[in-house]
Coordinates of C-alpha atoms in Angstrom, one line a residue:
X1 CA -54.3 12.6 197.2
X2 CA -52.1 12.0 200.1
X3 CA -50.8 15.2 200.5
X4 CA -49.0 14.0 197.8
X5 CA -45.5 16.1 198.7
X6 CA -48.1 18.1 200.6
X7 CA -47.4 21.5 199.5
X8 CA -45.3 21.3 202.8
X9 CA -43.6 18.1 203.3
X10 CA -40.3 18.1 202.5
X11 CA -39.4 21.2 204.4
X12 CA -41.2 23.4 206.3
X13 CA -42.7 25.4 204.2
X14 CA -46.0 27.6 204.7
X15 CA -49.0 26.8 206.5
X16 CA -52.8 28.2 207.2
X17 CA -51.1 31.3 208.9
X18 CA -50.8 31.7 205.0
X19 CA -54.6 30.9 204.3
X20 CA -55.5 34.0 206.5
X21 CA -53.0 36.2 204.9
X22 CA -54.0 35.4 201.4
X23 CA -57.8 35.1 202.5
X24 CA -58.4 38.4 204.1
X25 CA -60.0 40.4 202.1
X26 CA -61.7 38.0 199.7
X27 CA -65.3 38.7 201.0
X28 CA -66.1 35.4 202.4
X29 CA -66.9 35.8 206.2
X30 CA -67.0 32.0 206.6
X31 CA -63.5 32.0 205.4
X32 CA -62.4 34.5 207.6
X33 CA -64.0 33.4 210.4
X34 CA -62.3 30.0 209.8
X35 CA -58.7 30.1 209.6
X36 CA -57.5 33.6 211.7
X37 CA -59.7 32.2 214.4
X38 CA -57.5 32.9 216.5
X39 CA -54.3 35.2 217.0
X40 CA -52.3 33.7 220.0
X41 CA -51.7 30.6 222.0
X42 CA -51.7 27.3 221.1
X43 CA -55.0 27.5 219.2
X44 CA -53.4 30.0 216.9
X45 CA -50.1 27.6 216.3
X46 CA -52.2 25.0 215.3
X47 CA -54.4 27.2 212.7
X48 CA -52.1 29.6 211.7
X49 CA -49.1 27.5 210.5
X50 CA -50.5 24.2 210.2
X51 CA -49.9 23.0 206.6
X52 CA -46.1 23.6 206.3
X53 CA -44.0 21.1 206.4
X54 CA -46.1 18.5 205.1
X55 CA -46.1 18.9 201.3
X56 CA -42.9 20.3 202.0
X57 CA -41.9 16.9 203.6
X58 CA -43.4 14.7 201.5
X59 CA -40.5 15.8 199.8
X60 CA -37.0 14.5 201.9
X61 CA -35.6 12.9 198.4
X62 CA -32.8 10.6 197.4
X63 CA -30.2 10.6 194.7
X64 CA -26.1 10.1 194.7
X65 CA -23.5 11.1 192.0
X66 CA -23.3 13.0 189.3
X67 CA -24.3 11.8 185.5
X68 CA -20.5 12.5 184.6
X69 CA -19.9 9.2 187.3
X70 CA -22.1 7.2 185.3
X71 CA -19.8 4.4 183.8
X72 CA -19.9 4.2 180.1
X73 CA -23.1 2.5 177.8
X74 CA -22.6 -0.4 175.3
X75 CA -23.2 0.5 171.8
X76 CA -26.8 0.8 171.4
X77 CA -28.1 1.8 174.5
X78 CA -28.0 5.2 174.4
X79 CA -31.4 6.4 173.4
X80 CA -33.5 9.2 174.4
X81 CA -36.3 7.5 175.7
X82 CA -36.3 5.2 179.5
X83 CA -35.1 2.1 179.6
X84 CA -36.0 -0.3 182.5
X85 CA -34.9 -3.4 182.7
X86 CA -36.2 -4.2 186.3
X87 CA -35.3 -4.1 189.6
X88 CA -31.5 -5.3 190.7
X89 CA -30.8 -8.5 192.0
X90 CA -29.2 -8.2 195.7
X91 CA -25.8 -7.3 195.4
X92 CA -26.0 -5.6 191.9
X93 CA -25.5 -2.3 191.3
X94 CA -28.6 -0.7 189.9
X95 CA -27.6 1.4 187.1
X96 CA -30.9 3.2 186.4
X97 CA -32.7 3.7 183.3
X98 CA -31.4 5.0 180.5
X99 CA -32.7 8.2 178.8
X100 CA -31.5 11.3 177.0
X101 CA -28.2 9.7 176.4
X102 CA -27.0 10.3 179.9
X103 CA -27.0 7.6 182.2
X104 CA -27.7 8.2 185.9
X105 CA -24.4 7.5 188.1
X106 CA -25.3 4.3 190.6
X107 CA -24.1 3.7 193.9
X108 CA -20.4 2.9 193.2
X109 CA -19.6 6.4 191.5
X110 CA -15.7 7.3 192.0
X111 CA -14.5 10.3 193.8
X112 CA -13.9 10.9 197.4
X113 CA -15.8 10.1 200.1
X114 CA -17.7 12.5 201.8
X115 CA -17.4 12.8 205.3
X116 CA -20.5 11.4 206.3
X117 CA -21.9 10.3 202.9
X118 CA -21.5 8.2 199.9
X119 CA -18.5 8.7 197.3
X120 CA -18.3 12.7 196.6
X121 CA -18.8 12.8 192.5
X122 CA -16.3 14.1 190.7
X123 CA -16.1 15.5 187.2
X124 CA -18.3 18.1 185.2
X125 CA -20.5 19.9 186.5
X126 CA -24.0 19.2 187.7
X127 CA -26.6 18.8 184.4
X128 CA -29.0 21.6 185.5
X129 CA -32.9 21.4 185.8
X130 CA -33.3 21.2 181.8
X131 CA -31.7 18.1 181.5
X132 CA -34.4 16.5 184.0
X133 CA -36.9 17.8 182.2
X134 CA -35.5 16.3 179.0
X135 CA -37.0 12.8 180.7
X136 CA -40.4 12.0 179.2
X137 CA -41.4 9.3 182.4
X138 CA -40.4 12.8 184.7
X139 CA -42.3 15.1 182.8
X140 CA -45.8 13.0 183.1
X141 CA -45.1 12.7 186.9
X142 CA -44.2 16.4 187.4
X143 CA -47.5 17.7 185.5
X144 CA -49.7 15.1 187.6
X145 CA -47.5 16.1 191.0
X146 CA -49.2 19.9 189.6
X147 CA -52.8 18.3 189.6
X148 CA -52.4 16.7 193.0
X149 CA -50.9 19.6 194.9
X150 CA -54.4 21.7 193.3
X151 CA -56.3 19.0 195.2
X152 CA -54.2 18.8 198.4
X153 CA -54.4 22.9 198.6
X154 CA -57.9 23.6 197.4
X155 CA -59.2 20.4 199.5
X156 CA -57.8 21.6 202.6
X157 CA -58.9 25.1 202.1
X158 CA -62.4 23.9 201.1
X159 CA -63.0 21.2 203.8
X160 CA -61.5 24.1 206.9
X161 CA -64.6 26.3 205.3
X162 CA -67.7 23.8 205.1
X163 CA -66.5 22.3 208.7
X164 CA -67.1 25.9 209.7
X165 CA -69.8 26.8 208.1
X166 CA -71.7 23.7 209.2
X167 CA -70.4 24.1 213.0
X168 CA -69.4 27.5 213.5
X169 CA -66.5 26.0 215.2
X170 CA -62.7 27.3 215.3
X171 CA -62.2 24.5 217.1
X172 CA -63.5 21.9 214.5
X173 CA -62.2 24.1 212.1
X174 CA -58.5 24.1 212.8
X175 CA -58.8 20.3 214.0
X176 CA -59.5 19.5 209.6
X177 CA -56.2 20.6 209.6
X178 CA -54.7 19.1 212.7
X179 CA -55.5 15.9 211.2
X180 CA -53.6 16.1 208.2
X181 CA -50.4 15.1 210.3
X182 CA -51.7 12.7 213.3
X183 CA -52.2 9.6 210.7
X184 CA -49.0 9.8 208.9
X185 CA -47.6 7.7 211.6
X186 CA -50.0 5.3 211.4
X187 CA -49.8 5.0 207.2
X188 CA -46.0 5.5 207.4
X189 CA -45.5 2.4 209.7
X190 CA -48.2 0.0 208.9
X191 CA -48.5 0.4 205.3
X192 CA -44.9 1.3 204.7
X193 CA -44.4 -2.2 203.7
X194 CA -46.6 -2.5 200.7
X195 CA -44.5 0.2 198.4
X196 CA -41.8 -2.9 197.9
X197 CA -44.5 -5.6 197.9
X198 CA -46.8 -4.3 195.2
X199 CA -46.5 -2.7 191.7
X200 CA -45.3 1.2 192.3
X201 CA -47.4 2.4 189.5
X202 CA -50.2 0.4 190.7
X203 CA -49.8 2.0 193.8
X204 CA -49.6 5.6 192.8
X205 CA -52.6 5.0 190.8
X206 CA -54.9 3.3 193.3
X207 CA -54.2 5.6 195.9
X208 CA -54.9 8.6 193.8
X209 CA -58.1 6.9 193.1
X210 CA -58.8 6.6 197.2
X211 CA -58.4 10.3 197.4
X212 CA -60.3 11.0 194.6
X213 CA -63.4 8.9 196.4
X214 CA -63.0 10.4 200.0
X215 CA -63.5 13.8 198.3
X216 CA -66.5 12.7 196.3
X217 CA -67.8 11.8 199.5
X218 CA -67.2 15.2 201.4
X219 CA -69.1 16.6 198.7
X220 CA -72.1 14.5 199.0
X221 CA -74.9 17.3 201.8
X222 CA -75.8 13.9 204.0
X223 CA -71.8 13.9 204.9
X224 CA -71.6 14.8 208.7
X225 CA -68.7 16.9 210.1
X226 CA -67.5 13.4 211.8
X227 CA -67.8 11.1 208.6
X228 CA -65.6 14.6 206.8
X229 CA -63.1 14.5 209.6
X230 CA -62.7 10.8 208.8
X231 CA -62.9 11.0 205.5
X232 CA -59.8 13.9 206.0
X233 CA -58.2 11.4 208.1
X234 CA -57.7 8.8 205.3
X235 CA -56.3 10.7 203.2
X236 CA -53.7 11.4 205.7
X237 CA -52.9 7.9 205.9
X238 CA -52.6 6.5 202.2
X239 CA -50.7 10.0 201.8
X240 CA -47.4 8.5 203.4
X241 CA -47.4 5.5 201.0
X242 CA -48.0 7.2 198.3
X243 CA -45.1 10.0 198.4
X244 CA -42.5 7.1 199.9
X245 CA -43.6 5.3 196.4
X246 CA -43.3 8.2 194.3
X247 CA -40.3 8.8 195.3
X248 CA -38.6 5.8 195.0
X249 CA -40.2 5.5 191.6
X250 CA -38.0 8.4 190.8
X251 CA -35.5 7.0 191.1
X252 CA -36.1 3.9 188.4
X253 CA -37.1 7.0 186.5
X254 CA -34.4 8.7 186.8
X255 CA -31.2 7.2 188.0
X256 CA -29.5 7.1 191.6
X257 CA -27.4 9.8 190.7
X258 CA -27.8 13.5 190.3
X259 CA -31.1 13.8 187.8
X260 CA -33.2 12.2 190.5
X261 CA -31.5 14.7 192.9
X262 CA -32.8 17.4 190.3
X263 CA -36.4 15.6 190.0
X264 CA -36.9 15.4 193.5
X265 CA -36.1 19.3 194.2
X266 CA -38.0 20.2 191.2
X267 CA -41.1 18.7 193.1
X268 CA -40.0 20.6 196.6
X269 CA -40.0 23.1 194.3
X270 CA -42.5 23.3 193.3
X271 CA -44.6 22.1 196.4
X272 CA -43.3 25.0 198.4
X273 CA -44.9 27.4 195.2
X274 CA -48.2 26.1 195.4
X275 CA -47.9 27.2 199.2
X276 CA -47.3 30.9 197.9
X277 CA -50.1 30.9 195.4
X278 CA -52.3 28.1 196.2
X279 CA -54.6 29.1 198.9
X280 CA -54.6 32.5 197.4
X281 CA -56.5 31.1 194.3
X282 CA -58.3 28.7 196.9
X283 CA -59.9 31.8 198.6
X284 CA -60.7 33.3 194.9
X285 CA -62.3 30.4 194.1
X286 CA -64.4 30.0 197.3
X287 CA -65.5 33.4 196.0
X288 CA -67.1 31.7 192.8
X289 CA -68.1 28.5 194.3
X290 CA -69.8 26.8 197.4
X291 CA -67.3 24.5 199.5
X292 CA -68.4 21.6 197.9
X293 CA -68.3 23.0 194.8
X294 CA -64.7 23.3 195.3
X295 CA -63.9 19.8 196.7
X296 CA -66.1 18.6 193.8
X297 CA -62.9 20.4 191.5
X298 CA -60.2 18.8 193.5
X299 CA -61.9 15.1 193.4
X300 CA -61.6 15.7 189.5
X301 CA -57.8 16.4 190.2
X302 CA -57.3 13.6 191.6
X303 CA -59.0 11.5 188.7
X304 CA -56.7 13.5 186.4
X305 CA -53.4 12.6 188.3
X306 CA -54.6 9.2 188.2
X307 CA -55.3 9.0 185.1
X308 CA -51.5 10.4 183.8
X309 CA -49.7 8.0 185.8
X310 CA -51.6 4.9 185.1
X311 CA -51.0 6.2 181.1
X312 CA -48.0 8.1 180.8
X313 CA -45.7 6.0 183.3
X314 CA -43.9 2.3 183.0
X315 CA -45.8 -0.8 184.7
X316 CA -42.6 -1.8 186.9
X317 CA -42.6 -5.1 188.9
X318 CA -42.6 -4.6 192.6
X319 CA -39.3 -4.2 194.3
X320 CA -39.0 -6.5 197.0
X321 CA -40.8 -10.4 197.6
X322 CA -42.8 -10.3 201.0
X323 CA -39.8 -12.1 202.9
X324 CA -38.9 -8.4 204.3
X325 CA -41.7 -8.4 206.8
X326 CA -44.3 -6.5 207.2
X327 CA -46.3 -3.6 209.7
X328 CA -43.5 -3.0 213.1
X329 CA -41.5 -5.9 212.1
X330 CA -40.3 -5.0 208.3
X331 CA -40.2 -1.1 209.8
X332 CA -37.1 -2.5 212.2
X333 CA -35.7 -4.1 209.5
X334 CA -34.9 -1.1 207.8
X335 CA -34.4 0.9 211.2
X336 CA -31.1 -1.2 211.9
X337 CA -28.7 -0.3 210.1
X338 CA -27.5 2.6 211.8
X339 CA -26.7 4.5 208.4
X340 CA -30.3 5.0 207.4
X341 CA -31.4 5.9 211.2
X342 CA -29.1 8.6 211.5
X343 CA -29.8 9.9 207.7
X344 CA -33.7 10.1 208.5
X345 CA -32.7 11.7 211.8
X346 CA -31.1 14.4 209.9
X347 CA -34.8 14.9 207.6
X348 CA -36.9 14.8 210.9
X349 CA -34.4 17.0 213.3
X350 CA -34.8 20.2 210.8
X351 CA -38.0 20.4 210.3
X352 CA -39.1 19.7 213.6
X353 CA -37.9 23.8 214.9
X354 CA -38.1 24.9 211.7
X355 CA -42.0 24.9 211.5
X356 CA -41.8 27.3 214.8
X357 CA -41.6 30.8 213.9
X358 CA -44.5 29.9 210.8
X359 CA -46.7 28.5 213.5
X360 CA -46.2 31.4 216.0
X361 CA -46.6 33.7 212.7
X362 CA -50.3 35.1 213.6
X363 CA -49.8 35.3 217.3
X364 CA -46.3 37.1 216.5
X365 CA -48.0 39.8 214.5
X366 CA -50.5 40.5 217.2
X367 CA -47.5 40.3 219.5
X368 CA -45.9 43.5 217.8
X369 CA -49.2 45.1 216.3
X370 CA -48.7 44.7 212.7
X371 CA -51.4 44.6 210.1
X372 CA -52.2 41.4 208.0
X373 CA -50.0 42.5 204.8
X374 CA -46.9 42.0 207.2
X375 CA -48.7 39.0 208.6
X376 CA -48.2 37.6 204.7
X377 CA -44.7 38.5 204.4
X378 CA -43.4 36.7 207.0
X379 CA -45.4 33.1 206.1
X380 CA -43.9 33.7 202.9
X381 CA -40.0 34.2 203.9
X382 CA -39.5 30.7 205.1
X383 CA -40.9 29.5 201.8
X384 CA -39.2 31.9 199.3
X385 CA -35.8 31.3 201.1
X386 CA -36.0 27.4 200.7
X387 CA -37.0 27.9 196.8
X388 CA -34.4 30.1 196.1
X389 CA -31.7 28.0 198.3
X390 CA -32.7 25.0 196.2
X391 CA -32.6 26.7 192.8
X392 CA -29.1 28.1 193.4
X393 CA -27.5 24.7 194.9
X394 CA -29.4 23.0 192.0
X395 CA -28.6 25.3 189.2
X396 CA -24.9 26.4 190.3
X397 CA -22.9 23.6 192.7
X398 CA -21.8 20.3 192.0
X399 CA -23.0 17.1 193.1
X400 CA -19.7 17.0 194.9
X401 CA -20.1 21.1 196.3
X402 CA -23.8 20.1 197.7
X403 CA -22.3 17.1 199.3
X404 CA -19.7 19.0 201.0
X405 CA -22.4 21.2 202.4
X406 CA -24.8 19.2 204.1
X407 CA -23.7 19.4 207.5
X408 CA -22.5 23.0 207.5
X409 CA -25.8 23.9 206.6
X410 CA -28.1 21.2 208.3
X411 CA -26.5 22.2 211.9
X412 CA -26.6 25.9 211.2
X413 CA -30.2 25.8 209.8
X414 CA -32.4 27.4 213.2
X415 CA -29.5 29.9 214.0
X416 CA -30.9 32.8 211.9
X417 CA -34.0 32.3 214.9
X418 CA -31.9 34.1 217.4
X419 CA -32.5 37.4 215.4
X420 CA -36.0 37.0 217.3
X421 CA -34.8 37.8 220.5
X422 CA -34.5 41.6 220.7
X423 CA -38.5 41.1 219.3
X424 CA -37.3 42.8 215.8
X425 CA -39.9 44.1 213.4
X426 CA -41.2 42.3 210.1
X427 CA -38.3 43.4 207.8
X428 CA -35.9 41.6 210.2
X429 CA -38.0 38.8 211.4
X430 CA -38.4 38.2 207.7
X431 CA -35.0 38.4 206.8
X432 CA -34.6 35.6 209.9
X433 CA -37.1 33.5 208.2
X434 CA -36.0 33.7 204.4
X435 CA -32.0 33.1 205.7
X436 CA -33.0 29.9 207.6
X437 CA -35.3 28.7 204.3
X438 CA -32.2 28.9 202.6
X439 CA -30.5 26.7 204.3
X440 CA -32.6 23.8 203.4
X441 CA -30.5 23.7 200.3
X442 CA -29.0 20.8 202.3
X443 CA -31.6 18.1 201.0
X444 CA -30.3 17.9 198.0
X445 CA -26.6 16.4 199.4
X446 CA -29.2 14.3 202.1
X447 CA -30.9 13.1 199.3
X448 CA -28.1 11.8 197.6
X449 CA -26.7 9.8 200.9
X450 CA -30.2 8.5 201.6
X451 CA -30.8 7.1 198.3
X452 CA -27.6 5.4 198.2
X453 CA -27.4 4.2 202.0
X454 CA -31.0 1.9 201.9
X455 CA -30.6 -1.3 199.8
X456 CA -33.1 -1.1 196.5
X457 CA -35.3 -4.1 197.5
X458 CA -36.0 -1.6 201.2
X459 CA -36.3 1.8 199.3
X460 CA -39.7 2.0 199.0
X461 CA -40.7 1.2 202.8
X462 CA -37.4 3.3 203.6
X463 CA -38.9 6.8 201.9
X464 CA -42.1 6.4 203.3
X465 CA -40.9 6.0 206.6
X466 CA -38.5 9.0 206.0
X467 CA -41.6 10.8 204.8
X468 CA -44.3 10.4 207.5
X469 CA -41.8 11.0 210.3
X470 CA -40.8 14.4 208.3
X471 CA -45.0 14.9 208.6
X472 CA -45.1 13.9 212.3
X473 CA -42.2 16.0 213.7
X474 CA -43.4 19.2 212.2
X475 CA -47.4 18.2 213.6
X476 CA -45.1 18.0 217.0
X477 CA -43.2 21.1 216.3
X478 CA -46.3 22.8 215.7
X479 CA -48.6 21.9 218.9
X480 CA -45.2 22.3 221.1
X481 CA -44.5 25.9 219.9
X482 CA -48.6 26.6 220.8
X483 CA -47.9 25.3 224.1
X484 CA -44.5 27.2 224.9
X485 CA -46.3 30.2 223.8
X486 CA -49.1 29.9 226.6
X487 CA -46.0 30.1 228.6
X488 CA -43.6 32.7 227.0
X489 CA -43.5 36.1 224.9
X490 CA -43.5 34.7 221.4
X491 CA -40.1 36.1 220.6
X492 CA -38.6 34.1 223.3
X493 CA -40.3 31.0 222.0
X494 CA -38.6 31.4 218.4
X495 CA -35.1 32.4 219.8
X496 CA -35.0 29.4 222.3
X497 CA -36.0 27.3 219.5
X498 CA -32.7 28.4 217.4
X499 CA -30.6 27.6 220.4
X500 CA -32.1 24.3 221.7
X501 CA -32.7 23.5 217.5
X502 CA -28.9 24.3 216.7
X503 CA -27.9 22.0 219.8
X504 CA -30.4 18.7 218.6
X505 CA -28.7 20.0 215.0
X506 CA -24.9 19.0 216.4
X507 CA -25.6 15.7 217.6
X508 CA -27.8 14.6 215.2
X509 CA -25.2 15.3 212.6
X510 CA -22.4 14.1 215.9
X511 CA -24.5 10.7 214.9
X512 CA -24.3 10.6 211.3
X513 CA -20.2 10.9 211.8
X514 CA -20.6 7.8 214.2
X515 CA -22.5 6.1 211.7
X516 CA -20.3 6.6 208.7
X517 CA -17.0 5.9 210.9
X518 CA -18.6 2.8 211.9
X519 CA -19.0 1.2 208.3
X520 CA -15.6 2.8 207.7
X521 CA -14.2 0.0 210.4
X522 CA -16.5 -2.7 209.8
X523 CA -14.9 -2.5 206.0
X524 CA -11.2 -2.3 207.6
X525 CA -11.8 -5.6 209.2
X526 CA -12.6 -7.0 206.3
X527 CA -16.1 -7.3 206.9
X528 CA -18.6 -7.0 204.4
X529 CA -20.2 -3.2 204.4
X530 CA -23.5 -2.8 204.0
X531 CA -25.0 -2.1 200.4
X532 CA -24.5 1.9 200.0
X533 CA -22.3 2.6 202.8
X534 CA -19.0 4.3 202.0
X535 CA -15.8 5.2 204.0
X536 CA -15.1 8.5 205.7
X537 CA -11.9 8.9 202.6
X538 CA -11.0 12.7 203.2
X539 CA -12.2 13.8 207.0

């Protein structure tokens, strides 16, 4: 469906530049023909790292506190399976379900403050992967979140081939892609509103079912290339509204607290994988298959992913009444409190430079003379760094450690791009990219602060707005790094990114200090803070 957590939302992760790596030599001239297309300029930013932060942004989370925080259960309710009583009423806490016999820590977990975040947990350490895993609700969402990601990668592979075939076009051809990011704005701001008006489940389900029939339809031979560019376009949009929905589901799956910040990196996770493997089996299977035959195998993905949430997950009553607003009007009312503008500004400011050096990847291997092979390593650095940054901060800090170390590694995230300006080979360049992947281990601290800064009955509307602007910036990021290369040596392009990057870095984070210091004072007066907002205890 929407890319559901395209395989490169949440971060930056891989993008065509990948397809052509993992295509070349697979036999199909179509496929060839379609996505290397072209080796510098803008033309080849566009193609050759197009997909990479979407399904890696689809995945910005939310979670707060460690399980340890969680206060203690009455007799009874400890049992292994979810427990959902509903949404909060305003000005409850929202305990979370209960499952496993660990209760998710809420919003008013004790510890110190972080600096610019919510209460730093205190107590044992983090629960690990396993323990999310030990949720059945999580389990049924991860295994459909597998299904979907098939469908995003094989659908976009599939659909960049028949548009070529049936044009001959690079243009066209890269444009399939180009418009998997242009209508995230318009589904993250006009629709943004329905993921606290409506049923979540009902909304996970129905727009699986939408992406499932735009594909059907691509398959039909009538389809023209326009009706298959809209069709593409569609998807795009409903995409925003259903990853802002999924994950604020997680977190009545889950908790608020530090299983939900497991569950959400488990799907970034495993998002940037299926950017490493997936258009590798893509291309194998455009080997075996016509086009068509291939989008006909993602439609049934869809249907599949569908079909496990609208079985395997709780029917859940929508979060909010209508009363927020709705379209521009109910997107401001989540845009003014200065908190949440400053925590999104911190998901969109990162991945905004970090898509560079991936978009620039093909027109930087022709810039060196290197052969394809190398042109694969360095599409797969970014995404191997930011899997094995998450794993370790997930497996091995604290809810408390990864809290301390959201800013330190936020602002420092681009620097590793000034190894680009000497024009080093591919084992440096590549040790550039895989360092500054790395760094994204930061979400998992964001995640925590976001989740707990936007009120409950505003979280759905909140994380799809988070989401589509993660998707926008890096569409941005992508067509401005074309255009500075018309202009510059690629080389130049990538270490000018890590210094003005580095410099938007500091005072977006400058902003996020200003923002918690500011509910700090407003709660010194006496006046009433805003639900989730905590002190600056301990700067």
């Amino acid at each position: 469906m929407p890319k559901h957590d395209d395989p490169t939302t949440e971060l930056p992760g891989t993008g065509t530049g990948t397809t052509a790596a993992g295509l070349s030599g697979t036999g199909t001239a179509a496929t060839a023909a379609a996505l290397p297309g072209t080796r510098t300029g803008a033309a080849a930013a566009e193609l050759g790292g197009t997909e990479t932060g979407p399904i890696a942004a689809e995945l910005g989370g939310t979670r707060t506190g460690p399980i340890a925080a969680a206060p203690a259960l009455p007799p009874g309710l400890a049992h292994g399976g979810p427990a959902h009583t509903g949404p909060a009423q305003t000005g409850q806490a929202h305990a979370g379900p209960v499952h496993t016999g660990q209760a998710p820590a809420g919003r008013s977990a004790a510890g110190p403050a972080s600096p610019t975040g919510p209460a730093a947990p205190t107590g044992p350490a983090a629960p690990g992967y396993r323990a999310v895993f030990r949720v059945r609700e999580f389990r049924v969402v991860f295994v459909a979140h597998l299904f979907s990601l098939l469908g995003v990668v094989v659908s976009e592979l599939a659909l960049t081939v028949l548009v070529y075939d049936l044009t001959r076009s690079p243009l066209l051809s890269s444009l399939t892609f180009a418009l998997g990011f242009l209508p995230y704005l318009v589904g993250g701001t006009l629709l943004a509103g329905l993921t606290d008006r409506l049923p979540p489940r009902r909304i996970l389900v129905v727009c699986d079912l939408v992406c499932a029939g735009c594909v059907a339809l691509m398959v039909v031979p009538a389809t023209p290339v326009a009706l298959l560019l809209a069709l593409r376009c569609a998807i795009a949009v409903v995409s925003p509204v259903f990853n802002g929905t999924r994950m604020a589901t997680l977190a009545d799956i889950l908790g608020e607290g530090d299983l939900f910040v497991l569950g959400r990196s488990l799907l970034r996770i495993v998002s940037q994988s299926a950017l490493l493997t997936g258009f590798a089996v893509g291309g194998v299977l455009l080997t075996v298959v016509p086009p068509r035959g291939a989008l006909a195998v993602t439609a049934g993905t869809f249907l599949v992913s569908a079909l496990l949430l609208r079985l395997g997950t709780v029917r859940r009553p929508a979060r909010g009444s209508g009363a927020a607003g709705s379209g521009l009007s109910g997107t401001w009312a989540v845009l003014r409190n200065r908190r949440v503008r400053a925590l999104m500004l911190m998901f969109w400011v990162p991945p905004l430079f970090a898509v560079v050096p991936e978009a620039l990847a093909a027109p930087y291997a022709d810039e060196i003379g290197v052969s394809t092979a190398a042109l694969g390593l360095l599409m797969c650095a970014l995404p191997v760094g930011t899997i094995t940054g998450e794993l370790l901060a997930g497996s091995f800090l604290s809810a408390a450690v990864r809290s301390r170390i959201v800013l330190p590694l936020a602002v420092t995230g681009v620097l590793p791009y000034l190894l680009y300006a000497p024009e080093p080979g591919v084992p440096l360049a590549a040790a550039a990219l895989f360092l500054a992947g790395a760094t994204g281990a930061y979400t998992l601290g964001l995640d925590a602060w976001f989740v707990a800064a936007v009120p409950e009955e505003q979280r759905g509307r909140a994380m799809t707005l988070m989401t589509a602007g993660m998707m926008t910036v890096q569409g941005i990021g992508m067509a401005g790094a074309g255009i500075a290369a018309e202009f510059a040596p690629v080389h130049v392009v990538v270490a000018g990114t890590g210094v003005l990057g580095t410099v938007c870095l500091l005072a977006a984070a400058a902003e996020l200090r200003a923002a918690g210091a500011a509910g700090e004072t407003r709660a010194g007066r006496g006046g009433r803070r805003p639900k989730g907002e905590t002190g600056l205890t301990g700067i």
